[in-house]
mmCIF file of C-alpha atoms and ligand atoms in Angstrom:
data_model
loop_
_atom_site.group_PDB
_atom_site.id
_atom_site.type_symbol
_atom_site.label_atom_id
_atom_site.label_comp_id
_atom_site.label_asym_id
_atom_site.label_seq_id
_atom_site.Cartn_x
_atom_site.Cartn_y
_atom_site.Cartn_z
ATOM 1 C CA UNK F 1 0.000 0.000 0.000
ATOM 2 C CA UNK F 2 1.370 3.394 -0.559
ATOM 3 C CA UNK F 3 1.361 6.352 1.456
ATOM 4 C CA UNK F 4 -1.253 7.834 0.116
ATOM 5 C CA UNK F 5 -3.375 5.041 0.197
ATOM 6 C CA UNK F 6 -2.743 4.318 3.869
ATOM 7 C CA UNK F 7 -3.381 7.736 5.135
ATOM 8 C CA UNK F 8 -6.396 8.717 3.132
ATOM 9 C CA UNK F 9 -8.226 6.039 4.638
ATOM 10 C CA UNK F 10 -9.404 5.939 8.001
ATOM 11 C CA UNK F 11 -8.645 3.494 11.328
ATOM 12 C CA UNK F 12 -12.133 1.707 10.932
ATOM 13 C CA UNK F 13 -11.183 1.076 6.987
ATOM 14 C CA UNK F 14 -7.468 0.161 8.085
ATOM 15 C CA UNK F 15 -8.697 -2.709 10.442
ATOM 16 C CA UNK F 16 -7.109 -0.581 13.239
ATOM 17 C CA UNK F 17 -9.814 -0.985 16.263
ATOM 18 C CA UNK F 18 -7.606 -1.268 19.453
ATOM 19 C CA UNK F 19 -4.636 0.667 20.488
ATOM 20 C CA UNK F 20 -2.012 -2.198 19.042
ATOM 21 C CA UNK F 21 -3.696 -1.461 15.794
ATOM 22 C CA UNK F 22 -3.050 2.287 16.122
ATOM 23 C CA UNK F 23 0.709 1.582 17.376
ATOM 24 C CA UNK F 24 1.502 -1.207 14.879
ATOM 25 C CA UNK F 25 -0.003 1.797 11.851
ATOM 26 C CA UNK F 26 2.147 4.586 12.990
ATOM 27 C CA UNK F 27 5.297 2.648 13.782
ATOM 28 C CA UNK F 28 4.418 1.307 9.882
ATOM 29 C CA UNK F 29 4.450 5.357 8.986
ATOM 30 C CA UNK F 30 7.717 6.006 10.826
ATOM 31 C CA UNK F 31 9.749 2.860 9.530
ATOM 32 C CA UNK F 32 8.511 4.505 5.781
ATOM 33 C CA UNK F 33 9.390 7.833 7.119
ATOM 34 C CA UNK F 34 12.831 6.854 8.433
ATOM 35 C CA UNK F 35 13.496 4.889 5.158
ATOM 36 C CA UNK F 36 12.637 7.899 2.931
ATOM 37 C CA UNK F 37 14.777 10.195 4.775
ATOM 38 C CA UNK F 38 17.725 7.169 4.587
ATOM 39 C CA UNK F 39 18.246 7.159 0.795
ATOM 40 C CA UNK F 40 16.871 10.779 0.481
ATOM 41 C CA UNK F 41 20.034 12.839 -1.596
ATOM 42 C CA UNK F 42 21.050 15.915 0.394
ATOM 43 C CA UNK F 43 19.552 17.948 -3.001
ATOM 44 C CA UNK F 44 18.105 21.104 -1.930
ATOM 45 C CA UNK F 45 15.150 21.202 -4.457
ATOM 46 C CA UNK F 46 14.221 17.338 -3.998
ATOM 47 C CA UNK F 47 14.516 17.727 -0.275
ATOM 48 C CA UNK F 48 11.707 20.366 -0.389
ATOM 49 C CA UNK F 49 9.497 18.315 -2.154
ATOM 50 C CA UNK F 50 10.218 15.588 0.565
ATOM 51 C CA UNK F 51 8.649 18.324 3.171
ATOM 52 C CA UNK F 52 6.439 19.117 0.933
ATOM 53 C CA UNK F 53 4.965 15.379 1.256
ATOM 54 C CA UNK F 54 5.519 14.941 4.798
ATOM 55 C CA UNK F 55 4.714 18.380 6.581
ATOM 56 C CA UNK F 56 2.682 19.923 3.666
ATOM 57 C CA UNK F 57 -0.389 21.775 5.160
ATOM 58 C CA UNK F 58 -2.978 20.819 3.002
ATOM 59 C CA UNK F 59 -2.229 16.878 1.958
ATOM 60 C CA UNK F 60 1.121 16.116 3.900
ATOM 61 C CA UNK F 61 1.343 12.772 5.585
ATOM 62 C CA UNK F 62 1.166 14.378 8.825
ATOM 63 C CA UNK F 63 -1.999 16.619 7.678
ATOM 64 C CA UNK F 64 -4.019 13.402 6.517
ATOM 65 C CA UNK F 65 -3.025 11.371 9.446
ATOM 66 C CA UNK F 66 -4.767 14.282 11.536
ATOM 67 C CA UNK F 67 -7.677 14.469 9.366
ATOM 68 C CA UNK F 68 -8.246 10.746 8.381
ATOM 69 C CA UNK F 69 -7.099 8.834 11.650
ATOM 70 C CA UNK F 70 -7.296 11.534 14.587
ATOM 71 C CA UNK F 71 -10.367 13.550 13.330
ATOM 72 C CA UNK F 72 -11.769 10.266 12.213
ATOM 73 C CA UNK F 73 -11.375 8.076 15.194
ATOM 74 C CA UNK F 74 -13.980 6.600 17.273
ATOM 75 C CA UNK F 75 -13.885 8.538 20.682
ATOM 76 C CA UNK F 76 -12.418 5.637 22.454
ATOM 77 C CA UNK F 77 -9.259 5.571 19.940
ATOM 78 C CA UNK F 78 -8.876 8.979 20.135
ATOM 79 C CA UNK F 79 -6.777 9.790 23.250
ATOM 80 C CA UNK F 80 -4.032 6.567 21.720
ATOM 81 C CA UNK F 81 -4.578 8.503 18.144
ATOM 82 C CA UNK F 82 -3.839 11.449 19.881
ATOM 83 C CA UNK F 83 -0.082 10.764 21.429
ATOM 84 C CA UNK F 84 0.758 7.879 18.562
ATOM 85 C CA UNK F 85 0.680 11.292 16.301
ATOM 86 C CA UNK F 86 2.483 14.003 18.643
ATOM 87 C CA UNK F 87 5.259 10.964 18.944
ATOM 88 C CA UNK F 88 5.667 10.552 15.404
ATOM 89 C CA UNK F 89 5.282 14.530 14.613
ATOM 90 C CA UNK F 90 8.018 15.063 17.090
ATOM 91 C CA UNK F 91 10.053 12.459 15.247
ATOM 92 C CA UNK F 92 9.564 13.338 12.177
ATOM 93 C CA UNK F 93 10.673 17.443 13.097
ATOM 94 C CA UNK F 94 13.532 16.234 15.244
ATOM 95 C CA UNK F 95 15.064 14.323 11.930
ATOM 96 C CA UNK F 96 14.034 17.121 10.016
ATOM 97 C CA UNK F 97 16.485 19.211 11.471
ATOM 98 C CA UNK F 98 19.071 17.129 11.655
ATOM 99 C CA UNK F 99 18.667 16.832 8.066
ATOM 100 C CA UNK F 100 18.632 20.325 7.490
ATOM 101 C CA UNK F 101 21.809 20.759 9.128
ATOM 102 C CA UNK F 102 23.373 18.042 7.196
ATOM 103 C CA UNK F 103 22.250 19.607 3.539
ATOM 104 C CA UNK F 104 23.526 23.199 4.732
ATOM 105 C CA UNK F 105 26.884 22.161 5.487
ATOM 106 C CA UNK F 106 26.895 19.890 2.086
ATOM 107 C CA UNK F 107 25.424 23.170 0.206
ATOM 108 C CA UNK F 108 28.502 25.012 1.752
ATOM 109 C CA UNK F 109 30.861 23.133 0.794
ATOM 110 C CA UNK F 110 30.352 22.725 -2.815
ATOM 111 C CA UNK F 111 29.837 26.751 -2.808
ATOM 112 C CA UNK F 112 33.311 26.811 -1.516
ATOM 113 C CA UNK F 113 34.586 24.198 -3.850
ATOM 114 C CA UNK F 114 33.162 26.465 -6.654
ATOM 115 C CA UNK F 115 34.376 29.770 -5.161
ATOM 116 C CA UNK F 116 38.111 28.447 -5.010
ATOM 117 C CA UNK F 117 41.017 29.334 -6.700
ATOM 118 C CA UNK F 118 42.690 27.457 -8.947
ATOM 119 C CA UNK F 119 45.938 27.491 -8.704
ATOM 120 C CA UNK F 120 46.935 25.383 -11.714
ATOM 121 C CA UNK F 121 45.583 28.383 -13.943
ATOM 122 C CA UNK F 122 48.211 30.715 -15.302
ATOM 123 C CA UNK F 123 47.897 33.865 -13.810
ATOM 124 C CA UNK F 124 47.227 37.301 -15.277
ATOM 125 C CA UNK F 125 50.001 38.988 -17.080
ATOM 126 C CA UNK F 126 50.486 42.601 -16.404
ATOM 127 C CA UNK F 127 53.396 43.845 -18.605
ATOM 128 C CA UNK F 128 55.569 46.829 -16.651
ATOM 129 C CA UNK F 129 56.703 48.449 -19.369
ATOM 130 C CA UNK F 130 59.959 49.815 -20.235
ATOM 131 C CA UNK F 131 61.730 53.011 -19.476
ATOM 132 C CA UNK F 132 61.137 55.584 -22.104
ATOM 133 C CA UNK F 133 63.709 56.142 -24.828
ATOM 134 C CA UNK F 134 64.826 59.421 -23.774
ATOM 135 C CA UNK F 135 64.894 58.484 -19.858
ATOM 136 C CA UNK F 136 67.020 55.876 -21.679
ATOM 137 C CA UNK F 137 69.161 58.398 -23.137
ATOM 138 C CA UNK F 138 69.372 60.518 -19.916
ATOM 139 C CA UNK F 139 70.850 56.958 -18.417
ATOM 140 C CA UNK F 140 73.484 56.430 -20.706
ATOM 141 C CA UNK F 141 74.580 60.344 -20.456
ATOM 142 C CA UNK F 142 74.673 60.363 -17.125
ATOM 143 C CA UNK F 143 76.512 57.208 -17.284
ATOM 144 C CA UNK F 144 78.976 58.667 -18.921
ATOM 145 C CA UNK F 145 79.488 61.889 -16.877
ATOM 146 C CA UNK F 146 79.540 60.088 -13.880
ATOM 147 C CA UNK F 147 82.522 57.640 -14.877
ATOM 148 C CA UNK F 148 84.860 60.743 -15.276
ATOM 149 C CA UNK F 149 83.829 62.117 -11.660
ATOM 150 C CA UNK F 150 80.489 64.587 -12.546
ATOM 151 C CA UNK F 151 77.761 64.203 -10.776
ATOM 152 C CA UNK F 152 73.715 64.670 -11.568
ATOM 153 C CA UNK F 153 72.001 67.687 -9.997
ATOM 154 C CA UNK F 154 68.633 68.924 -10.966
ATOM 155 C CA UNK F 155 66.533 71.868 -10.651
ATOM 156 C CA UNK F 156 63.344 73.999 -10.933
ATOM 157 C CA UNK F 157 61.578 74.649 -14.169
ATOM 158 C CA UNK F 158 60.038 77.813 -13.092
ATOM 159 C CA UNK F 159 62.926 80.250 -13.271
ATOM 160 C CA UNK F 160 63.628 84.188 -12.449
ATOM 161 C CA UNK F 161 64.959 85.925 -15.604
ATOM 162 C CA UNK F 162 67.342 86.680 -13.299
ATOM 163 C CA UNK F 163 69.068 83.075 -13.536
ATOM 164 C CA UNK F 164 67.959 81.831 -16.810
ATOM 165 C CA UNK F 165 68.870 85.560 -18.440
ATOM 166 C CA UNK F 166 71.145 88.072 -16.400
ATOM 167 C CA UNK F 167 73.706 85.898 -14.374
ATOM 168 C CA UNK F 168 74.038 84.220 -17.950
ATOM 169 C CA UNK F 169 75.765 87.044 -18.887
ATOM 170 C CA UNK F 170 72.338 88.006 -21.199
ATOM 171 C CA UNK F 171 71.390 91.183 -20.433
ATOM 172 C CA UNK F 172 67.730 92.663 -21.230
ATOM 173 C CA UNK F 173 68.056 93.522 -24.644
ATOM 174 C CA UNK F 174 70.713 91.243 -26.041
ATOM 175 C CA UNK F 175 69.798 89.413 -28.622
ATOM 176 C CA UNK F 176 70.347 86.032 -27.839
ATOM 177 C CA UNK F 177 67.248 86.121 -25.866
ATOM 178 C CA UNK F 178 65.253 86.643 -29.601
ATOM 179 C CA UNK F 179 65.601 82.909 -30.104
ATOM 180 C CA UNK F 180 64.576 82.284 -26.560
ATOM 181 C CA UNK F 181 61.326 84.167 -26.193
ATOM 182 C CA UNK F 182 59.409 81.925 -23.725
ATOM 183 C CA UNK F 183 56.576 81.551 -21.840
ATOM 184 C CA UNK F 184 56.233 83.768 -18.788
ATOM 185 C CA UNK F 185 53.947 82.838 -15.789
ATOM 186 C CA UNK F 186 50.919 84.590 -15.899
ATOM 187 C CA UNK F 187 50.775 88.143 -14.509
ATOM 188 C CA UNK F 188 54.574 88.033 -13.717
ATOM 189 C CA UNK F 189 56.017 88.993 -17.560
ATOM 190 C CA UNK F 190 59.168 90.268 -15.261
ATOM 191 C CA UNK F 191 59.141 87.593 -12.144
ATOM 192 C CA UNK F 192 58.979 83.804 -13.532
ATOM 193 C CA UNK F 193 59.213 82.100 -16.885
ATOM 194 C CA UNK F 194 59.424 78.458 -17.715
ATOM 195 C CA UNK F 195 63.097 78.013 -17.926
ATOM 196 C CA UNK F 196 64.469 77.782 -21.895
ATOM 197 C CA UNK F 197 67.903 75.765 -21.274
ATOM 198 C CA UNK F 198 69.203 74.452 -18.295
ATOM 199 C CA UNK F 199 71.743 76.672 -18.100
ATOM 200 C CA UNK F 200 70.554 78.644 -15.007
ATOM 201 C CA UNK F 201 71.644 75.398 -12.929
ATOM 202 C CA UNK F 202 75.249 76.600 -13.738
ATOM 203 C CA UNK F 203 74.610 79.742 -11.272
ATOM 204 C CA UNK F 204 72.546 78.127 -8.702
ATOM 205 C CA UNK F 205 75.199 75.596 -8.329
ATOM 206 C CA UNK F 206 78.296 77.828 -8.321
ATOM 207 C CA UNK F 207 76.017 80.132 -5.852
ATOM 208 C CA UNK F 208 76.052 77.098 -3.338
ATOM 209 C CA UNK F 209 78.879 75.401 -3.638
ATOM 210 C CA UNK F 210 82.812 76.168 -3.657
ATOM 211 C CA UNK F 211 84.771 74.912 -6.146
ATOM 212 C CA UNK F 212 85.646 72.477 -7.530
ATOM 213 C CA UNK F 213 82.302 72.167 -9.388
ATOM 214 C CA UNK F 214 81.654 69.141 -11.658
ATOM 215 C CA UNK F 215 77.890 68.484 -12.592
ATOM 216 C CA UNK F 216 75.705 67.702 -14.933
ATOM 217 C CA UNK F 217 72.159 68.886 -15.428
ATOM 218 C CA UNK F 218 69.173 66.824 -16.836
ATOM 219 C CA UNK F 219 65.789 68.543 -17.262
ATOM 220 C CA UNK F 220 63.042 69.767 -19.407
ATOM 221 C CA UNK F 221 63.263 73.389 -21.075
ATOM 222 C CA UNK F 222 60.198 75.179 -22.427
ATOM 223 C CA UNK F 223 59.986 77.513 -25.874
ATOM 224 C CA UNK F 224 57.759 79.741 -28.171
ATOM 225 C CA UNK F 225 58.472 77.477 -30.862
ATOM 226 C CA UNK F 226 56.461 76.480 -33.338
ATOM 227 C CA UNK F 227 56.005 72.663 -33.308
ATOM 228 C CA UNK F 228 57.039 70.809 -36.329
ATOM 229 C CA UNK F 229 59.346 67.256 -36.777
ATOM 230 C CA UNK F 230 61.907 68.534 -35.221
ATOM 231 C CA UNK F 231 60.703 71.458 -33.130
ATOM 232 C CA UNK F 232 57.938 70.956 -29.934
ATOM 233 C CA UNK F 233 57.408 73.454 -26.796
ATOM 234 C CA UNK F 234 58.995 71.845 -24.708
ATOM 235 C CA UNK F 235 62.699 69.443 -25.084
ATOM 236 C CA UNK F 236 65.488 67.788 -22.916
ATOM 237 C CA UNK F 237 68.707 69.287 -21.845
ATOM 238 C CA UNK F 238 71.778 68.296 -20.730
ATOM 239 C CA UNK F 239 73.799 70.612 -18.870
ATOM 240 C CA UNK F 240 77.287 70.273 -18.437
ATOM 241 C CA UNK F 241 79.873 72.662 -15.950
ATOM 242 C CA UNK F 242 83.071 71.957 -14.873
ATOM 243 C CA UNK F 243 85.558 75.131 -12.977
ATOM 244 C CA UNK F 244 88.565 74.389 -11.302
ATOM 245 C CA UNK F 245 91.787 75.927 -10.931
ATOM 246 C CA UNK F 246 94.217 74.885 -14.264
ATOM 247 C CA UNK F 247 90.977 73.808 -16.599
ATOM 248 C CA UNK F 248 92.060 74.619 -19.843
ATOM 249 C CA UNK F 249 90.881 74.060 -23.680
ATOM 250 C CA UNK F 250 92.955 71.128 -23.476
ATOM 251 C CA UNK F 251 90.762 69.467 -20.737
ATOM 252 C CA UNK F 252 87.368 70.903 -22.450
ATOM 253 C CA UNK F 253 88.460 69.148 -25.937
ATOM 254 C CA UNK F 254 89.654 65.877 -24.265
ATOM 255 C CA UNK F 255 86.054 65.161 -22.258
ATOM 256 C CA UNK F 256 84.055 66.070 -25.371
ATOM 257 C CA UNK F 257 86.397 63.836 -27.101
ATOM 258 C CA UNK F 258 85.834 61.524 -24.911
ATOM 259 C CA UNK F 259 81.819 61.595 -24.659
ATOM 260 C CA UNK F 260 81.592 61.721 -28.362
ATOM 261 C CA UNK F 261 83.355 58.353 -28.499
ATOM 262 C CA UNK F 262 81.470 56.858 -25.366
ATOM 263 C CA UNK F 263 78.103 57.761 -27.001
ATOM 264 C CA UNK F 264 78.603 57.212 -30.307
ATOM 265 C CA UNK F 265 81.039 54.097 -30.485
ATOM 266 C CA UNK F 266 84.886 54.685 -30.904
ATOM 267 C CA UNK F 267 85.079 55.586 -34.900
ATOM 268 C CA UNK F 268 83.286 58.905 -34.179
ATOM 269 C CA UNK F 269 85.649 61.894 -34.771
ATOM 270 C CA UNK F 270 84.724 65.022 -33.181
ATOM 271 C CA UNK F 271 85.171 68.657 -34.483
ATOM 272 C CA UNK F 272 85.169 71.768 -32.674
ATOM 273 C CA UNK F 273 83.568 75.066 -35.086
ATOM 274 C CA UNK F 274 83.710 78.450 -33.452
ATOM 275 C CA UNK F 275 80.303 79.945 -32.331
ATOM 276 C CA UNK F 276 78.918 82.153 -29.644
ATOM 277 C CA UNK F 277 77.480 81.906 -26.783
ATOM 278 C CA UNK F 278 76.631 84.796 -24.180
ATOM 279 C CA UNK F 279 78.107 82.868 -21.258
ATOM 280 C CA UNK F 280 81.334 80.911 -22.716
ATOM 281 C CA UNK F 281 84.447 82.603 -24.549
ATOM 282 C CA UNK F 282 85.498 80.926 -26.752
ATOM 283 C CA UNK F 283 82.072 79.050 -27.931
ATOM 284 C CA UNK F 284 82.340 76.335 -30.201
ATOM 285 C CA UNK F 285 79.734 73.905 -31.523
ATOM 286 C CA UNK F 286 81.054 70.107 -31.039
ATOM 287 C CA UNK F 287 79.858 68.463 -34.463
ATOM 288 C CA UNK F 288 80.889 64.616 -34.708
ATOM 289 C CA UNK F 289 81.519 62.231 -38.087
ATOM 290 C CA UNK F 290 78.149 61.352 -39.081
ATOM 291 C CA UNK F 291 77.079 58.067 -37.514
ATOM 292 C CA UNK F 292 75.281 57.014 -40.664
ATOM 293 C CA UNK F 293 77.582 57.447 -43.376
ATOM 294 C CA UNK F 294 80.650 57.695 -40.651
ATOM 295 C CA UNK F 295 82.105 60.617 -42.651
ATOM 296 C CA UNK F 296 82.036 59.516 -46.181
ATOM 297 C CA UNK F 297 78.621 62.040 -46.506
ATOM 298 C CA UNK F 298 75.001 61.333 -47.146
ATOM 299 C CA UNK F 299 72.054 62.741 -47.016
ATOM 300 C CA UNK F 300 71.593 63.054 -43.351
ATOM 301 C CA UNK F 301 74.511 64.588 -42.924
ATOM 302 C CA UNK F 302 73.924 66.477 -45.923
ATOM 303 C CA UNK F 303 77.133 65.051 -47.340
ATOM 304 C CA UNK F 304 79.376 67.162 -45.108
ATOM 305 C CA UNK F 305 80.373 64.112 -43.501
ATOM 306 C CA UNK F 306 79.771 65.798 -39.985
ATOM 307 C CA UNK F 307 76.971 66.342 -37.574
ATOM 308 C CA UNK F 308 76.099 68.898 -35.450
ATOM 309 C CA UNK F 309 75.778 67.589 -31.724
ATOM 310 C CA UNK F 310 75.571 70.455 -29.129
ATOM 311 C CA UNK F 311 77.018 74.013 -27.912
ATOM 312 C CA UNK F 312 79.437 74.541 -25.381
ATOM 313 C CA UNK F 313 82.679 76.287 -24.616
ATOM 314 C CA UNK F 314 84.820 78.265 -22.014
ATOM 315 C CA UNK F 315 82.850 80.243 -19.287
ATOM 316 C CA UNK F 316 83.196 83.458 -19.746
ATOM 317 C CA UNK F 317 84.372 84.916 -16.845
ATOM 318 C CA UNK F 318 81.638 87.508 -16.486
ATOM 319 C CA UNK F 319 79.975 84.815 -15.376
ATOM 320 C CA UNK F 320 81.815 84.589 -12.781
ATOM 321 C CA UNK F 321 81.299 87.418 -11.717
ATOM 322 C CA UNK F 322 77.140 86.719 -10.720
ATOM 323 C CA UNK F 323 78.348 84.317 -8.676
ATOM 324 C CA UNK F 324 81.368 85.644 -6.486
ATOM 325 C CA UNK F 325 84.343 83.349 -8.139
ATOM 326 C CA UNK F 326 87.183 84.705 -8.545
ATOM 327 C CA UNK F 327 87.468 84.973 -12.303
ATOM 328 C CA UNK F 328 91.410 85.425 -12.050
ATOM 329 C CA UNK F 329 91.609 82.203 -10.626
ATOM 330 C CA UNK F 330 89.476 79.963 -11.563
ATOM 331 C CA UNK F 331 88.450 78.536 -15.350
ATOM 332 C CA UNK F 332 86.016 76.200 -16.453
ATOM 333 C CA UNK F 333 83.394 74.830 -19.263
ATOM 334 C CA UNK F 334 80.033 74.149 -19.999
ATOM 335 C CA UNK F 335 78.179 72.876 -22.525
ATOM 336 C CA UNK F 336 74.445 72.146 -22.893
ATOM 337 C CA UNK F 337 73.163 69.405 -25.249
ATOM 338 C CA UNK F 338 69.543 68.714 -26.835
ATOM 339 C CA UNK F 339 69.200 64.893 -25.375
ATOM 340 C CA UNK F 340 65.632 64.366 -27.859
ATOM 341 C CA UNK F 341 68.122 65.091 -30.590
ATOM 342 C CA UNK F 342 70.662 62.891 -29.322
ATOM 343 C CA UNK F 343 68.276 60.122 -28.953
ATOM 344 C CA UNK F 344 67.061 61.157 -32.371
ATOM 345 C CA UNK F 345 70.106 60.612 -34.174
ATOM 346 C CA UNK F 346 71.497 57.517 -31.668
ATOM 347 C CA UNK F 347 68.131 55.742 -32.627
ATOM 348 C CA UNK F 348 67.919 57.050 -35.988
ATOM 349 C CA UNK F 349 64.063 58.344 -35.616
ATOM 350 C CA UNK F 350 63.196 60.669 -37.721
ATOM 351 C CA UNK F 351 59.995 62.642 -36.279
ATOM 352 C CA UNK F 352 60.225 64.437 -32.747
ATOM 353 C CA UNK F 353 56.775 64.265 -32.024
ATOM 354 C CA UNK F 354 56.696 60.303 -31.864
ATOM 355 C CA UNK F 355 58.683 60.384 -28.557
ATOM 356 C CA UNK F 356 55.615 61.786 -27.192
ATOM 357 C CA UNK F 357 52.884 60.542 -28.440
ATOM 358 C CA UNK F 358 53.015 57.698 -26.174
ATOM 359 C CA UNK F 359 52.121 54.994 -29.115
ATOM 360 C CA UNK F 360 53.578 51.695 -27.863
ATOM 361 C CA UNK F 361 53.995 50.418 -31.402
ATOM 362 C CA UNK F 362 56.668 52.954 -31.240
ATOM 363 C CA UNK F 363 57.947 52.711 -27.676
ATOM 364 C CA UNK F 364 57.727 49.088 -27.967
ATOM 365 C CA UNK F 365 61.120 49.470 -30.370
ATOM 366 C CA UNK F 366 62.752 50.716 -27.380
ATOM 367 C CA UNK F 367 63.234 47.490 -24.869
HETATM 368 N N1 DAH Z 401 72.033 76.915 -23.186
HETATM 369 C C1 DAH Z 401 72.318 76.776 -24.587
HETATM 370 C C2 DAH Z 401 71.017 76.601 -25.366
HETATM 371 O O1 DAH Z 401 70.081 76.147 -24.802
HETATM 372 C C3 DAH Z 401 73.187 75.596 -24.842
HETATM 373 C C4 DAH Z 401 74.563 75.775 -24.328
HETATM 374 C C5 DAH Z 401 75.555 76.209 -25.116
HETATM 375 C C6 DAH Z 401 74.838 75.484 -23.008
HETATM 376 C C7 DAH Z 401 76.843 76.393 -24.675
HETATM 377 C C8 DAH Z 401 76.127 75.665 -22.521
HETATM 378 C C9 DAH Z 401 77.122 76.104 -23.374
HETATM 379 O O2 DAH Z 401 76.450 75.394 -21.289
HETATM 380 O O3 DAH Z 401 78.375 76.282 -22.910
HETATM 381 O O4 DAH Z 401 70.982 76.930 -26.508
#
């Protein structure tokens, strides 16, 4: 007989009509109950439908057994009826919620088995990047300063006209400012500019320090140019100064010759051509054999053969002079160099503006 069968009928129909009858039918009921809940899966869904049957209001076990055995009994049963049922109710609840228990802890642990990492997976890759081709370039100048004994001081990009002009031995008028008109701060056309060469770090640094003075300067410069493949607002400088007592041409010729070979492999030959400069006497520019043709001339060097690399020359002793030296004394040179060109011509690209366009298709060139 199946459940349903058993519990829709009633004691009288059951052949129940003493109290052994009513014990031997609900320890029937709890033997099926306790099998049931034996082989039941600890399946959320299936286990609802399993209350469902047994506890369900309306046509649960438990609700027919009230209605068709308790409700139904003759008077006499009734009382026997009464506490077979509370027994089995309390059975069946206790076992309930031992069940319910049991398919909580089961439910989470397969949450956590979902939720876990896997560490056999290969993880994420987040490439670092590389540094930048002309922080690479800074690198291997500085590098090369260093090793004969300069050493790598920075400073501000907001200058006084004062340092970047004046104590550069450029007075108000001269004209070598015409080629550095540059943007001043706002509402201070007299008190602050962006600085256009690194230069000024030549004062600051002989205003501090004693000599001997052996540095270099890295930075950014800013000017009014207008921006084309080889012109932007705003470039890298290299400053170089060097004053001691006994520096002479000599020593000035030897470390260019010497960086020019350094940076541009041993073969390069370097040239010295007179120029001017406010704050050196004598000026020269440093031009070196061309490193594509390596003298022979081509196009990029315009078949002279030689290159033009950067300005530099003897400081003036005027200069000295800003800074409280004593000009009789002491001699020295500087040069400044335009590092975006040198990384230009070193990595033979063509167009300034792709060093900052941040494309990595280009950077990516640059390991
Ligand atoms: N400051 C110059 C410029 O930006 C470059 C320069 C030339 C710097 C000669 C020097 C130097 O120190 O001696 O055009």
């Amino acid at each position: 007989m199946t459940m349903i069968d058993l519990t829709s009928k009633t004691l009288a129909e059951l052949g129940a009509a003493d109290e052994a009858g009513v014990a031997a039918l609900f320890a029937d009921v709890r033997c099926r109950f306790d099998e049931q809940v034996a082989i039941h899966s600890t399946d959320r869904e299936s286990w609802k439908a399993f209350l469902v049957q047994w506890t369900g209001r309306k046509s649960g076990t438990l609700s027919q057994i009230t209605d068709n055995w308790l409700k139904a009994s003759p008077p006499e049963l009734k009382r026997a009826v009464g506490q077979e049922l509370n027994k089995l109710k309390a059975h069946v609840e206790a076992i309930i919620e031992e069940k319910r228990v049991q398919i909580e802890a089961v439910a989470e642990q397969s949450a956590q088995l979902r939720d876990k990492i896997d560490l056999s997976l290969p993880g994420i890759e987040r490439p670092i990047g590389t540094r930048h081709v002309i922080r690479q370039t800074y690198e291997e100048l500085e590098r090369i300063f260093r090793s004969i004994g300069f050493s790598v001081v920075e400073g501000p990009e907001i200058e006084t006209p004062y340092y970047n002009f004046e104590a550069l031995n450029i007075p108000e008028h001269h004209p070598a400012r015409d080629n550095m008109d540059t943007f001043y701060l706002e509402g201070s056309r007299t008190s602050h500019l962006l600085r256009t060469h690194t230069s000024p770090m030549q004062i600051r640094t002989m205003e501090k320090e004693k000599p001997p003075v052996r540095i270099v300067v890295p930075g950014k410069v800013y000017r009014r140019d207008n921006p084309d493949s080889t012109h932007g607002y705003m470039f890298h400088q290299i400053e170089g100064l060097a004053v001691d007592e006994d520096i002479t041409f000599c020593d000035f010729k030897g470390t260019v010759e010497y960086f020019v070979r350094e940076f541009l492999g041993p073969k390069a030959k370097t040239r010295l051509r007179p120029s001017y400069f406010p704050f050196t006497e004598p000026s020269a520019e440093v031009d070196a054999t061309c490193h594509v043709c390596g003298g022979s001339g081509c196009r990029v060097c315009k078949f002279s053969g030689w290159i033009e690399l950067f300005g530099a020359g003897m400081v003036d002793p005027a200069v000295y002079g800003f800074v409280k030296y004593d000009a009789d004394k002491l001699s020295g040179f500087a040069f400044g160099m335009g590092v975006d060109r040198l990384a230009m011509m070193k990595y033979g690209i063509s167009e300034l503006p792709l060093l900052y366009q941040n494309d990595v298709r280009f950077l990516r060139q640059f390991p």
